[in-house]
CSV table of C-alpha atoms in Angstrom, one decimal:
chain,number,residue,atom,x,y,z
A,25,MET,CA,-17.8,-55.6,30.4
A,26,TYR,CA,-15.4,-56.2,27.6
A,27,PHE,CA,-12.4,-56.9,29.5
A,28,ILE,CA,-14.3,-60.0,31.1
A,29,ASN,CA,-12.4,-62.3,28.5
A,30,ARG,CA,-8.9,-60.8,29.9
A,31,ILE,CA,-9.5,-62.4,33.4
A,32,GLN,CA,-6.8,-65.3,33.5
A,33,PRO,CA,-7.3,-68.4,36.0
A,34,TYR,CA,-4.4,-66.7,38.1
A,35,HIS,CA,-6.6,-63.5,38.8
A,36,LEU,CA,-9.3,-66.0,40.1
A,37,ASP,CA,-6.6,-67.8,42.1
A,38,ILE,CA,-5.6,-64.4,43.6
A,39,LEU,CA,-9.2,-63.8,44.5
A,40,LYS,CA,-9.5,-67.4,46.1
A,41,GLU,CA,-6.5,-66.8,48.1
A,42,VAL,CA,-7.8,-63.8,49.3
A,43,GLY,CA,-11.3,-65.6,50.2
A,44,ASN,CA,-9.3,-68.2,52.0
A,45,ILE,CA,-7.2,-65.6,54.0
A,46,GLY,CA,-10.5,-63.9,55.0
A,47,ALA,CA,-12.3,-67.1,55.8
A,48,GLY,CA,-9.6,-68.0,58.0
A,49,HIS,CA,-9.7,-64.7,59.8
A,50,ALA,CA,-13.6,-64.9,60.0
A,51,ALA,CA,-13.4,-68.9,61.6
A,52,THR,CA,-10.6,-67.6,64.3
A,53,ALA,CA,-13.1,-64.7,65.0
A,54,LEU,CA,-16.2,-66.8,65.3
A,55,SER,CA,-14.5,-69.5,67.2
A,56,LYS,CA,-13.5,-67.2,69.9
A,57,LEU,CA,-16.9,-65.3,70.2
A,58,LEU,CA,-18.8,-68.4,70.4
A,59,ASN,CA,-16.1,-70.7,72.0
A,60,LYS,CA,-16.7,-73.3,69.5
A,61,THR,CA,-14.4,-75.0,66.9
A,62,ILE,CA,-15.5,-73.5,63.5
A,63,ASP,CA,-13.1,-73.6,60.1
A,64,MET,CA,-13.6,-72.2,56.9
A,65,LYS,CA,-12.4,-72.5,53.5
A,66,VAL,CA,-13.3,-71.2,49.9
A,67,PRO,CA,-13.4,-74.1,47.5
A,68,ALA,CA,-13.7,-71.8,44.4
A,69,VAL,CA,-13.7,-68.1,43.3
A,70,ARG,CA,-15.8,-67.3,39.9
A,71,VAL,CA,-17.0,-64.8,37.8
A,72,VAL,CA,-20.5,-65.6,36.9
A,73,SER,CA,-23.4,-64.5,34.6
A,74,PHE,CA,-26.8,-63.2,35.5
A,75,GLU,CA,-28.3,-66.7,34.6
A,76,GLU,CA,-25.6,-68.4,36.9
A,77,ILE,CA,-26.3,-66.2,40.0
A,78,THR,CA,-29.8,-67.7,40.2
A,79,GLU,CA,-29.0,-71.2,39.4
A,80,LEU,CA,-26.3,-71.3,42.0
A,81,VAL,CA,-29.2,-70.5,44.6
A,82,GLY,CA,-31.3,-73.0,43.7
A,83,GLY,CA,-33.5,-71.1,41.1
A,84,SER,CA,-35.3,-67.6,41.2
A,85,ASP,CA,-38.2,-68.7,43.2
A,86,ASN,CA,-36.1,-71.0,45.7
A,87,VAL,CA,-36.4,-69.1,49.3
A,88,VAL,CA,-33.1,-68.2,50.7
A,89,ALA,CA,-31.6,-66.5,54.0
A,90,ALA,CA,-29.5,-63.8,52.7
A,91,ILE,CA,-27.2,-61.3,54.7
A,92,PHE,CA,-26.9,-57.9,52.3
A,93,LEU,CA,-24.3,-55.4,53.1
A,94,ARG,CA,-23.2,-52.1,51.2
A,95,ILE,CA,-19.8,-51.7,50.5
A,96,GLU,CA,-18.7,-48.3,50.7
A,97,GLY,CA,-15.3,-46.9,49.5
A,98,GLU,CA,-12.6,-46.8,46.6
A,99,ALA,CA,-14.7,-49.7,44.7
A,100,PRO,CA,-18.4,-49.2,46.1
A,101,GLY,CA,-21.0,-51.8,45.4
A,102,ASN,CA,-23.2,-54.8,47.0
A,103,MET,CA,-22.8,-57.9,48.7
A,104,PHE,CA,-25.1,-60.8,49.5
A,105,PHE,CA,-24.4,-63.7,51.5
A,106,MET,CA,-26.9,-66.4,50.8
A,107,LEU,CA,-27.6,-69.8,51.8
A,108,PRO,CA,-30.5,-72.4,51.7
A,109,VAL,CA,-32.8,-72.2,54.6
A,110,ASN,CA,-32.2,-75.7,55.7
A,111,GLU,CA,-28.5,-75.0,56.0
A,112,ALA,CA,-29.1,-71.7,57.2
A,113,THR,CA,-31.4,-72.9,60.0
A,114,ASN,CA,-28.8,-75.9,60.8
A,115,LEU,CA,-26.0,-73.6,61.3
A,116,ILE,CA,-28.2,-71.2,63.6
A,117,ARG,CA,-29.0,-74.1,65.7
A,118,TYR,CA,-25.6,-75.0,66.0
A,119,LEU,CA,-24.7,-71.3,66.9
A,120,THR,CA,-27.5,-70.8,69.4
A,121,GLY,CA,-27.8,-74.4,70.7
A,122,ASP,CA,-31.7,-74.0,70.1
A,123,GLN,CA,-32.7,-77.3,68.4
A,124,GLN,CA,-36.1,-75.8,67.6
A,125,PHE,CA,-35.3,-73.1,65.5
A,126,ASP,CA,-36.6,-73.2,62.0
A,127,LEU,CA,-36.5,-70.9,59.1
A,128,ASN,CA,-39.2,-72.7,57.6
A,129,SER,CA,-41.6,-71.7,60.5
A,130,PRO,CA,-41.9,-68.1,61.4
A,131,PRO,CA,-42.1,-66.1,63.6
A,132,PHE,CA,-38.3,-66.2,64.3
A,133,GLN,CA,-36.4,-66.0,67.6
A,134,GLU,CA,-34.5,-63.0,67.6
A,135,LEU,CA,-31.5,-64.4,68.9
A,136,GLY,CA,-31.3,-67.0,65.9
A,137,LEU,CA,-31.5,-64.0,63.7
A,138,SER,CA,-28.8,-61.7,65.1
A,139,ALA,CA,-26.5,-65.0,65.4
A,140,LEU,CA,-26.9,-65.5,61.5
A,141,GLN,CA,-26.4,-61.8,60.9
A,142,GLU,CA,-23.5,-61.5,62.9
A,143,VAL,CA,-22.0,-64.4,61.3
A,144,GLY,CA,-22.6,-62.3,57.7
A,145,ASN,CA,-20.8,-59.1,59.3
A,146,ILE,CA,-17.8,-61.2,60.4
A,147,LEU,CA,-17.4,-63.1,57.4
A,148,ALA,CA,-18.1,-59.6,54.9
A,149,GLY,CA,-15.6,-57.7,57.1
A,150,SER,CA,-12.6,-60.6,56.9
A,151,TYR,CA,-13.3,-60.7,53.1
A,152,LEU,CA,-13.2,-57.2,52.6
A,153,SER,CA,-10.2,-56.5,55.0
A,154,ALA,CA,-8.0,-59.3,53.1
A,155,PHE,CA,-9.1,-57.9,49.8
A,156,SER,CA,-8.3,-54.4,50.9
A,157,ASP,CA,-4.7,-55.6,52.1
A,158,LEU,CA,-4.2,-57.1,48.6
A,159,THR,CA,-5.6,-54.4,46.4
A,160,LYS,CA,-4.7,-51.5,48.7
A,161,LEU,CA,-8.3,-50.0,47.9
A,162,ASN,CA,-10.2,-48.8,51.1
A,163,LEU,CA,-13.5,-50.9,51.4
A,164,GLN,CA,-15.8,-50.6,54.1
A,165,PRO,CA,-19.1,-52.9,55.0
A,166,SER,CA,-22.3,-51.2,56.0
A,167,VAL,CA,-24.1,-52.8,58.8
A,168,PRO,CA,-25.8,-56.0,57.7
A,169,ALA,CA,-29.4,-56.7,57.1
A,170,LEU,CA,-31.0,-60.1,57.1
A,171,SER,CA,-33.9,-61.3,54.9
A,172,VAL,CA,-35.5,-64.7,54.1
A,173,ASP,CA,-37.3,-64.4,50.6
A,174,MET,CA,-37.4,-65.9,47.4
A,175,ALA,CA,-33.9,-65.5,46.1
A,176,ILE,CA,-34.8,-63.0,43.2
A,177,ALA,CA,-36.6,-60.7,45.2
A,178,ILE,CA,-33.4,-60.5,47.4
A,179,LEU,CA,-31.2,-60.1,44.4
A,180,SER,CA,-33.5,-57.7,42.5
A,181,TYR,CA,-31.7,-54.6,43.8
A,182,GLY,CA,-28.1,-55.9,43.1
A,183,LEU,CA,-29.2,-57.4,39.8
A,184,LEU,CA,-30.8,-53.9,38.7
A,185,GLU,CA,-27.2,-52.2,39.0
A,186,LEU,CA,-25.4,-55.2,37.8
A,187,SER,CA,-27.5,-55.2,34.6
A,188,GLN,CA,-25.8,-51.8,33.5
A,189,VAL,CA,-22.6,-53.1,33.0
A,190,GLY,CA,-22.9,-56.6,31.4
A,191,ASP,CA,-24.4,-59.4,33.6
A,192,TYR,CA,-21.5,-60.5,35.7
A,193,ALA,CA,-20.6,-61.1,39.4
A,194,ILE,CA,-18.2,-62.2,41.3
A,195,VAL,CA,-19.1,-65.2,43.2
A,196,ILE,CA,-16.9,-66.6,46.4
A,197,GLU,CA,-18.0,-70.0,47.4
A,198,THR,CA,-18.1,-70.2,51.1
A,199,GLU,CA,-18.1,-73.5,53.4
A,200,ILE,CA,-18.3,-73.3,57.4
A,201,LEU,CA,-17.4,-76.2,59.1
A,202,GLU,CA,-18.8,-76.9,62.6
A,203,LYS,CA,-17.1,-79.4,65.0
A,204,VAL,CA,-19.9,-81.5,66.5
A,205,ASP,CA,-18.6,-84.1,68.6
A,206,VAL,CA,-16.0,-86.3,66.5
A,207,TYR,CA,-17.4,-84.9,63.2
A,208,SER,CA,-17.7,-81.8,61.3
A,209,GLN,CA,-21.2,-80.3,60.0
A,210,LYS,CA,-20.6,-78.7,56.9
A,211,THR,CA,-22.8,-75.5,55.9
A,212,SER,CA,-22.1,-74.1,52.4
A,213,GLY,CA,-23.2,-70.8,50.9
A,214,HIS,CA,-22.0,-68.3,48.3
A,215,PHE,CA,-20.8,-64.6,48.8
A,216,PHE,CA,-21.9,-62.5,45.6
A,217,LEU,CA,-20.0,-59.3,45.2
A,218,LEU,CA,-21.8,-56.9,42.9
A,219,PRO,CA,-19.7,-53.9,42.2
A,220,ASP,CA,-21.3,-50.4,41.2
A,221,PRO,CA,-21.0,-50.1,37.3
A,222,ASP,CA,-17.5,-47.7,37.7
A,223,SER,CA,-16.2,-50.3,40.5
A,224,TYR,CA,-15.5,-52.9,38.0
A,225,GLU,CA,-12.6,-51.4,36.4
A,226,ILE,CA,-11.2,-50.3,39.7
A,227,ILE,CA,-11.3,-53.9,41.0
A,228,PHE,CA,-9.9,-55.6,38.1
A,229,ARG,CA,-7.2,-53.0,37.5
A,230,ALA,CA,-6.3,-53.5,41.1
A,231,LEU,CA,-5.9,-57.1,40.4
A,232,GLY,CA,-3.8,-56.7,37.4
A,233,VAL,CA,-6.2,-57.2,34.5
A,234,SER,CA,-5.6,-54.9,31.5
A,235,ILE,CA,-8.7,-52.7,31.1
A,236,ASP,CA,-7.3,-50.9,28.1
A,237,ASP,CA,-6.7,-52.1,24.6
A,238,GLY,CA,-4.0,-54.5,24.4
A,239,SER,CA,-3.1,-57.8,26.1
A,240,CYS,CA,-3.0,-58.8,29.9
């Protein structure tokens, strides 16, 4: 992916702004759905290498909760929302009120898994909607699938596709702030966008990155 060096900070700033717009929409939707006060923000958006992907989730052998979605449309690809199991457990407890739920102790209650899956669905839909509005690309998420496993096992399919184009992915850092009494509880996770090989150029062209020879 030779044009990676042509990505400028302002391109990432655009992606960050898109992420914050999507996070705002998702927070509003979740607050209404759950009748709870929820806020979200995107501290950073980066383009990361294969090695950084596994580092960001605590190492390839680290067990995580992940929501996987297939992106269809004009720039197809894969998307993962990944959380450490302890953070996912705390989020599920907040969403459901079930303080006994624990992703470290299977079997799991279906209500908790469904709640986490719905969070991923709403977040992904909000991010993709904001991204589509900016780029004018038609992007649609599939029905999300939830898995609790080692990070490398979950990422293996997406990384297999990713390796064909140069070992880079777009990561959207995501913070979910849940209001608990007079303080906020923070849940931190990562959205990994792994475009299909032909989708990279489509996405970065839409962001104004020069793909052909020449300057940006």
